[in-house]
């Protein structure tokens, strides 16, 4: 039996968005000092992410620290472990974007049987011609705005008689509407939350009953660290991270990847101002080779087919110059302690 409304932990995703929003606010005005007061017995796990732009957020009870978050290194994956991609039919939102085309081309090389690329605009004229000449993969381009119930339902219901049930989902849709917190409006918030959060809600509803092996959400490092001028984007991606947690608690296979900027495309990679700001802060760009290697590792470690195990369902993939980057966060030693020790 399917649900007529999205299953969503409102406490979790709203709190996650609020914390990410506050991170961006702290980055825009480092002189601000703020904290969170919880008046509910349920503490959303997303609130356990420390805020590196101030002193950090701790979970305390009666003065005792119950939880203090840390950023951990992902365990090394043996190079000899081959990827066994068992997808037969996969769907990817944001299918007209540069990163989606890169990933789709890689999936074709992995002998993926069927790929459905969804895009809100339907402007596929710049798509890599090699995707249209594949002899081993059936590629379907669909104009669909999955932030609406009707179009999400129609897109996922498109199943040719010869196709297999959907077993791979990638949510890479998103838009940027950058402005400082003081200039944020309902339009700029809804405009960014629609492709990210509303789309995920309806994908959740209409993927019920599909035997998903993997569900990869394309989040952003802005969710982890905040980003000046992108408080709406940071908050929307934090909601994806919270959804991955909630979905795992239901026994699902979702993993949210907080990507940095890709050098081969993507919204941040095509914005010169954003790239300069990232370079000054000690963050580099992800090459196509590194990005695809990380994506393969996520699939390799993601249940149910992996034996390596995944330490968490929210991962960050980004290139850091740690000595330069950590100079900005002297007040957040606890969060970056593993990396600060290596640099020192």
XYZ file of N, CA and C in Angstrom, residues 24-161:
414
model
N 25.686 29.233 7.418
C 25.907 30.230 6.374
C 25.814 31.640 6.940
N 24.876 31.845 7.856
C 24.756 33.150 8.499
C 26.031 33.490 9.261
N 26.590 32.507 9.965
C 27.836 32.730 10.681
C 28.994 33.026 9.753
N 28.994 32.424 8.560
C 30.048 32.702 7.583
C 29.926 34.109 7.005
N 28.688 34.583 6.862
C 28.478 35.928 6.335
C 28.855 36.999 7.354
N 28.607 36.723 8.631
C 28.917 37.680 9.695
C 29.605 36.939 10.836
N 30.934 36.787 10.775
C 31.655 36.015 11.802
C 31.504 36.580 13.204
N 31.049 37.832 13.332
C 30.897 38.422 14.651
C 29.664 37.952 15.392
N 28.778 37.258 14.702
C 27.554 36.778 15.340
C 27.846 35.612 16.277
N 27.089 35.545 17.341
C 27.170 34.418 18.270
C 25.758 33.920 18.504
N 25.547 32.627 18.337
C 24.205 32.083 18.489
C 24.278 30.651 18.971
N 23.146 30.168 19.440
C 23.058 28.791 19.916
C 21.658 28.268 19.696
N 21.409 27.030 20.126
C 20.124 26.380 19.930
C 19.604 25.879 21.270
N 18.333 26.094 21.490
C 17.694 25.619 22.712
C 16.589 24.658 22.321
N 16.681 23.415 22.796
C 15.719 22.383 22.448
C 14.753 22.158 23.601
N 13.471 22.119 23.281
C 12.452 21.927 24.305
C 11.618 20.690 23.996
N 12.296 19.666 23.523
C 11.589 18.448 23.146
C 12.465 17.271 23.530
N 11.843 16.170 23.921
C 12.636 15.030 24.372
C 13.349 14.339 23.225
N 12.915 14.586 21.983
C 13.576 13.985 20.831
C 14.590 14.973 20.277
N 15.844 14.594 20.262
C 16.895 15.445 19.718
C 17.232 14.942 18.321
N 16.880 15.674 17.272
C 17.195 15.218 15.918
C 18.684 14.973 15.764
N 19.027 13.878 15.132
C 20.436 13.521 14.988
C 21.189 14.574 14.188
N 20.453 15.244 13.292
C 21.131 16.239 12.467
C 21.697 17.375 13.299
N 21.125 17.641 14.478
C 21.629 18.711 15.322
C 22.971 18.365 15.929
N 23.396 17.126 15.800
C 24.681 16.720 16.359
C 25.850 17.144 15.476
N 25.566 17.804 14.361
C 26.647 18.318 13.521
C 27.158 19.617 14.116
N 28.420 19.676 14.376
C 28.999 20.866 14.989
C 29.059 22.008 13.992
N 28.861 23.212 14.485
C 28.916 24.405 13.659
C 30.335 24.958 13.666
N 31.097 24.801 12.593
C 32.488 25.229 12.609
C 32.667 26.734 12.524
N 31.588 27.491 12.257
C 31.754 28.926 12.109
C 31.729 29.643 13.447
N 31.337 28.952 14.529
C 31.406 29.538 15.859
C 32.155 28.579 16.760
N 31.693 28.399 17.975
C 32.399 27.534 18.910
C 32.026 26.065 18.764
N 31.002 25.800 17.975
C 30.574 24.414 17.830
C 29.330 24.147 18.649
N 28.578 23.137 18.254
C 27.341 22.782 18.933
C 27.528 21.463 19.650
N 27.194 21.438 20.905
C 27.254 20.221 21.694
C 25.849 19.869 22.164
N 25.615 18.579 22.375
C 24.381 18.125 22.988
C 24.677 17.878 24.459
N 24.015 18.636 25.339
C 24.280 18.533 26.764
C 22.995 18.239 27.526
N 23.163 17.601 28.670
C 22.049 17.359 29.582
C 22.568 17.525 31.004
N 21.965 18.473 31.723
C 22.389 18.771 33.092
C 23.878 19.091 33.159
N 24.360 19.819 32.156
C 25.755 20.237 32.156
C 26.731 19.209 31.637
N 26.275 17.988 31.415
C 27.163 16.933 30.918
C 27.061 16.849 29.398
N 28.203 16.749 28.733
C 28.223 16.639 27.276
C 27.853 15.216 26.879
N 26.730 15.084 26.176
C 26.294 13.766 25.714
C 26.880 13.438 24.346
N 27.060 14.448 23.532
C 27.519 14.199 22.162
C 28.245 15.432 21.646
N 29.373 15.221 21.010
C 30.099 16.287 20.317
C 30.586 15.708 19.002
N 30.131 16.291 17.914
C 30.396 15.708 16.601
C 31.840 15.899 16.181
N 32.309 14.975 15.351
C 33.636 15.049 14.757
C 33.536 14.642 13.296
N 34.386 15.256 12.497
C 34.498 14.873 11.093
C 35.526 13.756 11.003
N 35.122 12.608 10.480
C 35.985 11.431 10.446
C 36.421 11.114 9.022
N 37.597 10.522 8.917
C 38.071 10.052 7.619
C 37.289 8.814 7.192
N 36.993 8.744 5.909
C 36.348 7.548 5.380
C 37.407 6.451 5.285
N 37.087 5.240 5.697
C 38.087 4.162 5.652
C 38.537 3.877 4.226
N 39.789 3.524 4.091
C 40.341 3.214 2.772
C 39.672 1.975 2.199
N 39.404 2.026 0.912
C 38.797 0.894 0.214
C 39.873 0.207 -0.607
N 40.089 -1.080 -0.425
C 41.120 -1.783 -1.198
C 40.905 -1.622 -2.695
N 41.974 -1.284 -3.394
C 41.868 -1.050 -4.835
C 41.483 -2.312 -5.587
N 41.710 -3.465 -4.977
C 41.439 -4.721 -5.663
C 39.962 -5.099 -5.630
N 39.172 -4.401 -4.814
C 37.757 -4.730 -4.725
C 37.035 -4.249 -5.979
N 36.525 -5.153 -6.799
C 35.851 -4.726 -8.018
C 34.441 -4.237 -7.718
N 33.947 -3.351 -8.574
C 32.577 -2.881 -8.441
C 31.652 -3.836 -9.174
N 30.673 -4.317 -8.454
C 29.654 -5.162 -9.070
C 28.347 -4.385 -9.054
N 28.054 -3.701 -10.152
C 26.873 -2.861 -10.244
C 25.705 -3.702 -10.731
N 24.748 -3.918 -9.829
C 23.642 -4.814 -10.142
C 22.403 -4.066 -10.622
N 22.550 -2.773 -10.917
C 21.397 -2.040 -11.404
C 20.993 -2.548 -12.788
N 19.701 -2.639 -12.996
C 19.166 -2.938 -14.318
C 18.494 -1.705 -14.915
N 17.850 -0.938 -14.049
C 17.193 0.284 -14.503
C 17.398 1.355 -13.446
N 17.948 2.493 -13.849
C 18.205 3.574 -12.904
C 17.587 4.867 -13.408
N 17.263 5.730 -12.466
C 16.703 7.046 -12.764
C 17.559 8.107 -12.100
N 17.814 9.199 -12.815
C 18.621 10.289 -12.274
C 17.931 11.615 -12.530
N 17.657 12.355 -11.455
C 17.120 13.700 -11.609
C 18.268 14.665 -11.896
N 17.918 15.855 -12.367
C 18.972 16.785 -12.775
C 19.714 16.281 -13.983
N 19.024 15.524 -14.828
C 19.670 14.818 -15.933
C 20.257 15.704 -17.003
N 19.902 17.003 -17.026
C 20.478 17.905 -18.023
C 21.757 18.565 -17.524
N 22.112 18.348 -16.265
C 23.287 18.990 -15.693
C 24.586 18.329 -16.110
N 25.688 19.058 -15.925
C 27.005 18.570 -16.341
C 27.420 17.335 -15.553
N 27.194 17.342 -14.239
C 27.592 16.193 -13.422
C 26.760 14.971 -13.778
N 25.480 15.175 -14.040
C 24.624 14.050 -14.423
C 25.112 13.410 -15.710
N 25.553 14.216 -16.659
C 26.060 13.664 -17.921
C 27.345 12.876 -17.689
N 28.194 13.375 -16.786
C 29.433 12.657 -16.473
C 29.118 11.301 -15.854
N 28.206 11.299 -14.886
C 27.842 10.052 -14.209
C 27.137 9.103 -15.172
N 26.261 9.632 -16.018
C 25.550 8.786 -16.977
C 26.521 8.117 -17.945
N 27.513 8.869 -18.394
C 28.511 8.290 -19.306
C 29.288 7.174 -18.609
N 29.580 7.376 -17.314
C 30.277 6.339 -16.544
C 29.392 5.106 -16.379
N 28.105 5.303 -16.147
C 27.189 4.172 -16.004
C 27.101 3.369 -17.297
N 27.139 4.060 -18.422
C 27.145 3.355 -19.711
C 28.386 2.474 -19.814
N 29.524 2.995 -19.370
C 30.762 2.208 -19.401
C 30.697 1.006 -18.465
N 29.848 1.087 -17.433
C 29.691 -0.023 -16.488
C 28.646 -1.038 -16.958
N 28.218 -0.908 -18.201
C 27.244 -1.835 -18.792
C 25.883 -1.743 -18.111
N 25.535 -0.528 -17.681
C 24.198 -0.307 -17.137
C 23.172 -0.605 -18.227
N 22.091 -1.291 -17.872
C 21.127 -1.729 -18.883
C 20.215 -0.608 -19.352
N 19.699 0.189 -18.409
C 18.722 1.215 -18.761
C 18.886 2.410 -17.835
N 18.964 3.607 -18.417
C 19.119 4.841 -17.650
C 18.039 5.822 -18.074
N 17.376 6.389 -17.095
C 16.368 7.416 -17.338
C 16.884 8.732 -16.764
N 17.055 9.744 -17.613
C 17.536 11.057 -17.190
C 16.373 12.035 -17.193
N 16.088 12.599 -16.028
C 14.972 13.528 -15.877
C 15.492 14.955 -15.774
N 14.844 15.882 -16.450
C 15.232 17.286 -16.376
C 14.014 18.184 -16.388
N 14.061 19.256 -15.599
C 12.914 20.159 -15.509
C 12.692 20.939 -16.799
N 13.776 21.290 -17.490
C 13.648 22.122 -18.682
C 13.438 21.309 -19.947
N 13.990 20.110 -19.983
C 13.916 19.305 -21.199
C 14.924 19.723 -22.247
N 15.875 20.595 -21.890
C 16.892 21.060 -22.841
C 18.063 20.084 -22.849
N 17.973 19.098 -23.693
C 18.994 18.053 -23.756
C 19.916 18.217 -24.958
N 19.873 19.370 -25.638
C 20.636 19.493 -26.878
C 22.138 19.444 -26.659
N 22.615 19.756 -25.442
C 24.054 19.731 -25.188
C 24.528 18.387 -24.649
N 23.659 17.405 -24.646
C 24.028 16.098 -24.119
C 25.154 15.469 -24.937
N 26.053 14.809 -24.255
C 27.186 14.137 -24.892
C 26.668 13.173 -25.963
N 27.094 13.349 -27.216
C 26.617 12.460 -28.285
C 26.907 10.990 -28.025
N 27.964 10.706 -27.245
C 28.290 9.303 -26.981
C 27.176 8.608 -26.210
N 26.388 9.383 -25.469
C 25.272 8.782 -24.741
C 24.169 8.329 -25.690
N 24.114 8.946 -26.852
C 23.058 8.620 -27.804
C 23.454 7.487 -28.737
N 24.709 7.043 -28.643
C 25.182 6.005 -29.554
C 25.564 4.725 -28.822
N 25.039 4.543 -27.624
C 25.388 3.354 -26.856
C 24.666 2.134 -27.408
N 25.438 1.065 -27.618
C 24.853 -0.186 -28.095
C 24.406 -1.083 -26.950
N 24.906 -0.801 -25.737
C 24.636 -1.701 -24.616
C 23.650 -1.141 -23.607
N 23.244 0.106 -23.783
C 22.420 0.757 -22.765
C 21.257 1.488 -23.420
N 20.089 1.336 -22.843
C 18.902 2.071 -23.285
C 18.805 3.354 -22.461
N 18.939 4.506 -23.111
C 18.930 5.796 -22.420
C 17.666 6.558 -22.799
N 16.933 6.984 -21.794
C 15.670 7.690 -22.000
C 15.778 9.082 -21.389
N 15.503 10.096 -22.191
C 15.500 11.479 -21.716
C 14.051 11.922 -21.529
N 13.737 12.417 -20.342
C 12.353 12.768 -20.018
C 12.312 14.172 -19.424
N 11.451 15.035 -19.986
C 11.229 16.329 -19.354
C 10.221 16.130 -18.232
N 10.667 16.371 -17.006
C 9.792 16.172 -15.852
C 10.276 17.023 -14.690
N 9.363 17.734 -14.084
C 9.647 18.484 -12.860
C 9.133 17.648 -11.699
N 10.018 16.861 -11.095
C 9.586 15.917 -10.067
C 9.354 16.584 -8.721
N 9.427 17.927 -8.669
C 9.021 18.611 -7.447
C 7.505 18.701 -7.350
N 6.809 18.282 -8.410
C 5.350 18.206 -8.392
C 4.920 16.745 -8.390
N 3.843 16.470 -7.698
C 3.372 15.091 -7.561
C 3.033 14.472 -8.913
N 2.342 15.238 -9.759
C 1.865 14.683 -11.023
C 3.012 14.277 -11.936
N 4.003 15.157 -12.086
C 5.092 14.848 -13.014
C 6.032 13.791 -12.452
N 6.200 13.769 -11.134
C 7.009 12.703 -10.530
C 6.352 11.353 -10.754
N 5.042 11.298 -10.576
C 4.308 10.045 -10.771
C 4.411 9.571 -12.213
N 4.228 10.485 -13.163
C 4.274 10.104 -14.577
C 5.672 9.649 -14.985
N 6.700 10.352 -14.498
C 8.072 10.008 -14.886
C 8.457 8.627 -14.396
N 8.130 8.314 -13.149
C 8.523 7.020 -12.586
C 7.620 5.893 -13.058
N 6.458 6.237 -13.596
C 5.554 5.207 -14.107
C 5.897 4.806 -15.533
N 6.780 5.581 -16.183
C 7.181 5.256 -17.556
C 8.034 3.997 -17.533
N 7.447 2.894 -17.874
C 8.162 1.616 -17.823
C 7.828 0.805 -19.064
N 8.692 0.848 -20.069
C 8.454 0.036 -21.265
C 8.289 -1.436 -20.913
N 7.612 -2.152 -21.757
C 7.300 -3.555 -21.459
C 8.550 -4.397 -21.261
